Amino acid sequence: MNTKNSIRAAYDHAAQEYAKRLWHELDGKPFDRLMLRWFAERVPASETILEVGAGPGEVAAFLMEQGATCLATDLSPEMVAVGKQCCPELDFEVQDFFNLSYEDESFTAVLAFYAIVNLQLEEVPAMLKEVFRVLKPGGLFFLSFHIKEEEDTVYVENFFSEEQNPLTFYYFDVEDVCDMLKETGFIPMETIIRYPYEGKEYGSKRAYIIVEKPE
């Protein structure tokens, strides 16, 4: 089982190698690029997209290339430091998505691109409530995650080849997450399931969910 401290430590240790391997990951994932463009097109350039669990910021950097204004945040200080090296023009902050430092209704859009993969299902609602709090009425939230099938947990002993760097990943049932989003107060917009790109990523199905905070 992960803790906040163990997640932070795992990503701190892996930050350099993570960015080295995954900075250009979207190049081989056309559907992901399509969904992110769809999202960015619905947010005025004058408004900021907050990305939580951004890692080194490769997704926020892609959105910025589409003309979006982004703020990339992550729990790991090392991920943020590496992100500033990879993309100096992108704004970064160290933030805990369970306890964001921003005022209520600060953002028009929030992105959590595989940001919940290290959480257990019962931890997800607290994160959703915090996203709901910082979103403006009418704001959009884009969430993606691995879908539970035969397995719902994967334990990695040496995350990104770093010895003694353990991390557990969790997969979720789409209906469970959709129910949690509705219970938080979000209005469903789009729910899409994608099969994996063989040879380019871990072989699990992926869920892409876009919801809206009521006006």
CSV table of C-alpha atoms in Angstrom, one decimal:
chain,number,residue,atom,x,y,z
A,1,MET,CA,0.0,0.0,0.0
A,2,ASN,CA,1.3,3.5,-0.9
A,3,THR,CA,1.4,6.4,1.4
A,4,LYS,CA,1.8,10.0,0.5
A,5,ASN,CA,5.4,9.9,1.6
A,6,SER,CA,6.2,6.7,-0.3
A,7,ILE,CA,4.6,8.1,-3.5
A,8,ARG,CA,6.6,11.3,-3.2
A,9,ALA,CA,9.8,9.4,-2.6
A,10,ALA,CA,9.3,7.0,-5.5
A,11,TYR,CA,8.8,9.8,-8.0
A,12,ASP,CA,11.6,11.9,-6.5
A,13,HIS,CA,14.0,9.0,-7.1
A,14,ALA,CA,12.7,8.2,-10.6
A,15,ALA,CA,12.3,11.8,-11.8
A,16,GLN,CA,15.2,12.0,-14.2
A,17,GLU,CA,14.7,8.6,-15.8
A,18,TYR,CA,10.9,9.2,-15.9
A,19,ALA,CA,11.3,12.4,-18.0
A,20,LYS,CA,14.0,10.8,-20.1
A,21,ARG,CA,11.7,7.9,-21.1
A,22,LEU,CA,8.3,9.6,-21.2
A,23,TRP,CA,8.8,13.2,-22.3
A,24,HIS,CA,7.9,12.3,-25.9
A,25,GLU,CA,5.4,9.5,-25.0
A,26,LEU,CA,2.5,11.4,-26.6
A,27,ASP,CA,4.2,11.3,-30.0
A,28,GLY,CA,3.1,7.7,-30.3
A,29,LYS,CA,-0.4,8.1,-28.9
A,30,PRO,CA,-2.6,9.9,-31.5
A,31,PHE,CA,-5.9,9.3,-29.6
A,32,ASP,CA,-4.5,10.9,-26.4
A,33,ARG,CA,-3.4,13.9,-28.4
A,34,LEU,CA,-6.8,14.1,-30.0
A,35,MET,CA,-8.5,14.1,-26.6
A,36,LEU,CA,-6.1,16.7,-25.1
A,37,ARG,CA,-6.7,19.0,-28.1
A,38,TRP,CA,-10.5,18.6,-27.6
A,39,PHE,CA,-10.1,19.6,-24.0
A,40,ALA,CA,-7.8,22.5,-24.7
A,41,GLU,CA,-10.1,23.9,-27.4
A,42,ARG,CA,-12.8,24.3,-24.8
A,43,VAL,CA,-10.7,26.4,-22.5
A,44,PRO,CA,-10.1,30.1,-23.4
A,45,ALA,CA,-6.4,30.9,-23.7
A,46,SER,CA,-6.9,33.6,-21.1
A,47,GLU,CA,-7.9,31.0,-18.6
A,48,THR,CA,-5.4,28.5,-16.9
A,49,ILE,CA,-5.7,24.8,-17.0
A,50,LEU,CA,-4.5,23.3,-13.8
A,51,GLU,CA,-2.8,19.9,-14.2
A,52,VAL,CA,-2.5,17.8,-11.0
A,53,GLY,CA,-0.1,14.9,-10.8
A,54,ALA,CA,1.7,16.4,-13.8
A,55,GLY,CA,5.1,14.7,-13.3
A,56,PRO,CA,7.7,16.6,-15.3
A,57,GLY,CA,4.9,18.3,-17.3
A,58,GLU,CA,5.0,16.6,-20.7
A,59,VAL,CA,1.2,16.7,-21.0
A,60,ALA,CA,1.0,20.4,-19.9
A,61,ALA,CA,3.7,21.2,-22.4
A,62,PHE,CA,1.7,19.6,-25.2
A,63,LEU,CA,-1.3,21.6,-24.2
A,64,MET,CA,0.8,24.7,-24.2
A,65,GLU,CA,1.8,23.9,-27.7
A,66,GLN,CA,-1.9,23.9,-28.6
A,67,GLY,CA,-2.2,27.5,-27.3
A,68,ALA,CA,-3.4,26.7,-23.8
A,69,THR,CA,-2.2,28.4,-20.6
A,70,CYS,CA,-1.2,25.7,-18.1
A,71,LEU,CA,0.0,25.4,-14.5
A,72,ALA,CA,1.7,22.0,-13.9
A,73,THR,CA,1.7,20.7,-10.3
A,74,ASP,CA,3.0,17.6,-8.7
A,75,LEU,CA,3.6,16.2,-5.2
A,76,SER,CA,7.2,15.4,-6.0
A,77,PRO,CA,9.7,18.3,-5.8
A,78,GLU,CA,12.1,16.4,-8.0
A,79,MET,CA,9.6,16.0,-10.7
A,80,VAL,CA,8.9,19.7,-10.6
A,81,ALA,CA,12.6,20.5,-10.7
A,82,VAL,CA,13.1,18.2,-13.7
A,83,GLY,CA,10.1,19.7,-15.4
A,84,LYS,CA,11.5,23.2,-15.1
A,85,GLN,CA,14.6,21.9,-16.9
A,86,CYS,CA,12.6,20.2,-19.6
A,87,CYS,CA,10.3,23.1,-20.3
A,88,PRO,CA,11.4,26.4,-18.7
A,89,GLU,CA,8.5,28.3,-20.2
A,90,LEU,CA,5.9,26.2,-18.4
A,91,ASP,CA,4.7,27.2,-14.9
A,92,PHE,CA,5.3,24.6,-12.2
A,93,GLU,CA,4.4,24.3,-8.6
A,94,VAL,CA,4.7,21.6,-5.9
A,95,GLN,CA,1.2,20.8,-4.8
A,96,ASP,CA,-0.7,18.0,-3.0
A,97,PHE,CA,-3.9,17.4,-4.9
A,98,PHE,CA,-5.6,16.4,-1.6
A,99,ASN,CA,-4.9,19.9,-0.2
A,100,LEU,CA,-4.4,22.4,-3.0
A,101,SER,CA,-3.3,25.9,-1.9
A,102,TYR,CA,-5.6,27.7,-4.3
A,103,GLU,CA,-8.8,29.5,-3.5
A,104,ASP,CA,-12.3,28.2,-4.3
A,105,GLU,CA,-13.3,28.5,-7.9
A,106,SER,CA,-9.8,29.5,-9.2
A,107,PHE,CA,-9.6,27.5,-12.4
A,108,THR,CA,-11.8,27.0,-15.5
A,109,ALA,CA,-10.3,23.6,-16.2
A,110,VAL,CA,-8.4,20.8,-14.3
A,111,LEU,CA,-6.6,17.9,-15.8
A,112,ALA,CA,-5.6,14.7,-14.0
A,113,PHE,CA,-3.9,12.6,-16.7
A,114,TYR,CA,-3.3,9.2,-15.0
A,115,ALA,CA,-2.8,11.2,-11.7
A,116,ILE,CA,-4.8,8.8,-9.6
A,117,VAL,CA,-2.9,5.6,-10.6
A,118,ASN,CA,-1.2,5.3,-7.2
A,119,LEU,CA,-4.4,5.8,-5.1
A,120,GLN,CA,-6.7,3.2,-3.7
A,121,LEU,CA,-10.3,3.5,-4.8
A,122,GLU,CA,-11.4,4.8,-1.4
A,123,GLU,CA,-8.9,7.6,-1.6
A,124,VAL,CA,-10.2,9.0,-4.9
A,125,PRO,CA,-13.3,10.9,-3.6
A,126,ALA,CA,-11.2,13.2,-1.4
A,127,MET,CA,-9.2,14.2,-4.5
A,128,LEU,CA,-12.3,14.7,-6.6
A,129,LYS,CA,-13.8,17.0,-3.9
A,130,GLU,CA,-10.7,19.1,-3.9
A,131,VAL,CA,-10.8,19.4,-7.7
A,132,PHE,CA,-14.5,20.4,-7.5
A,133,ARG,CA,-13.6,23.1,-4.9
A,134,VAL,CA,-11.0,24.8,-7.1
A,135,LEU,CA,-13.1,24.6,-10.3
A,136,LYS,CA,-15.2,27.6,-11.4
A,137,PRO,CA,-18.9,26.9,-12.1
A,138,GLY,CA,-19.1,25.6,-15.6
A,139,GLY,CA,-15.5,24.4,-15.4
A,140,LEU,CA,-14.2,21.2,-17.0
A,141,PHE,CA,-12.4,18.3,-15.4
A,142,PHE,CA,-10.6,15.7,-17.5
A,143,LEU,CA,-9.6,12.4,-15.7
A,144,SER,CA,-7.9,9.4,-17.1
A,145,PHE,CA,-6.9,6.0,-15.5
A,146,HIS,CA,-6.2,2.3,-16.1
A,147,ILE,CA,-9.3,0.1,-16.2
A,148,LYS,CA,-9.7,-2.9,-13.9
A,149,GLU,CA,-10.0,-6.2,-15.6
A,150,GLU,CA,-8.3,-9.4,-14.5
A,151,GLU,CA,-6.0,-7.4,-12.2
A,152,ASP,CA,-6.7,-4.4,-10.1
A,153,THR,CA,-3.2,-3.9,-8.5
A,154,VAL,CA,0.3,-4.0,-9.9
A,155,TYR,CA,3.3,-3.8,-7.5
A,156,VAL,CA,6.6,-2.5,-8.9
A,157,GLU,CA,9.7,-3.3,-6.8
A,158,ASN,CA,12.1,-1.0,-8.7
A,159,PHE,CA,10.1,1.9,-10.2
A,160,PHE,CA,11.9,3.1,-13.4
A,161,SER,CA,14.8,0.7,-12.6
A,162,GLU,CA,15.6,2.5,-9.4
A,163,GLU,CA,16.6,-0.2,-6.8
A,164,GLN,CA,14.5,-0.4,-3.7
A,165,ASN,CA,12.0,2.1,-5.2
A,166,PRO,CA,8.7,0.4,-4.7
A,167,LEU,CA,5.4,1.7,-5.9
A,168,THR,CA,1.9,0.2,-6.3
A,169,PHE,CA,-0.5,1.0,-9.1
A,170,TYR,CA,-4.2,0.6,-9.0
A,171,TYR,CA,-6.8,0.0,-11.7
A,172,PHE,CA,-10.4,1.1,-11.4
A,173,ASP,CA,-13.9,0.1,-12.6
A,174,VAL,CA,-15.2,2.8,-14.9
A,175,GLU,CA,-18.7,2.7,-13.3
A,176,ASP,CA,-17.2,3.1,-9.8
A,177,VAL,CA,-15.3,6.3,-10.8
A,178,CYS,CA,-18.3,7.7,-12.7
A,179,ASP,CA,-20.4,7.2,-9.6
A,180,MET,CA,-17.9,9.0,-7.5
A,181,LEU,CA,-17.8,11.9,-9.9
A,182,LYS,CA,-21.6,12.2,-9.8
A,183,GLU,CA,-21.6,12.0,-6.0
A,184,THR,CA,-19.1,14.8,-5.9
A,185,GLY,CA,-21.5,16.9,-8.0
A,186,PHE,CA,-20.0,16.7,-11.4
A,187,ILE,CA,-22.1,16.5,-14.6
A,188,PRO,CA,-21.0,13.7,-17.0
A,189,MET,CA,-20.0,14.8,-20.5
A,190,GLU,CA,-17.8,12.2,-22.2
A,191,THR,CA,-16.7,8.7,-21.1
A,192,ILE,CA,-14.4,6.9,-23.5
A,193,ILE,CA,-12.5,3.6,-23.3
A,194,ARG,CA,-9.3,3.0,-25.3
A,195,TYR,CA,-7.5,-0.2,-25.9
A,196,PRO,CA,-3.7,-0.1,-25.4
A,197,TYR,CA,-1.2,0.8,-28.0
A,198,GLU,CA,0.7,-2.5,-28.3
A,199,GLY,CA,4.4,-2.2,-27.7
A,200,LYS,CA,4.2,1.4,-26.7
A,201,GLU,CA,2.6,1.2,-23.2
A,202,TYR,CA,1.4,-1.2,-20.5
A,203,GLY,CA,-1.2,-3.5,-21.9
A,204,SER,CA,-4.3,-2.2,-20.0
A,205,LYS,CA,-7.4,-0.5,-21.3
A,206,ARG,CA,-7.7,3.2,-20.5
A,207,ALA,CA,-10.6,5.4,-19.4
A,208,TYR,CA,-10.9,9.1,-20.4
A,209,ILE,CA,-13.7,10.9,-18.6
A,210,ILE,CA,-14.6,14.6,-19.0
A,211,VAL,CA,-17.1,16.2,-16.6
A,212,GLU,CA,-18.4,19.6,-15.9
A,213,LYS,CA,-19.0,21.5,-12.6
A,214,PRO,CA,-22.6,22.9,-12.6
A,215,GLU,CA,-23.1,26.5,-13.3
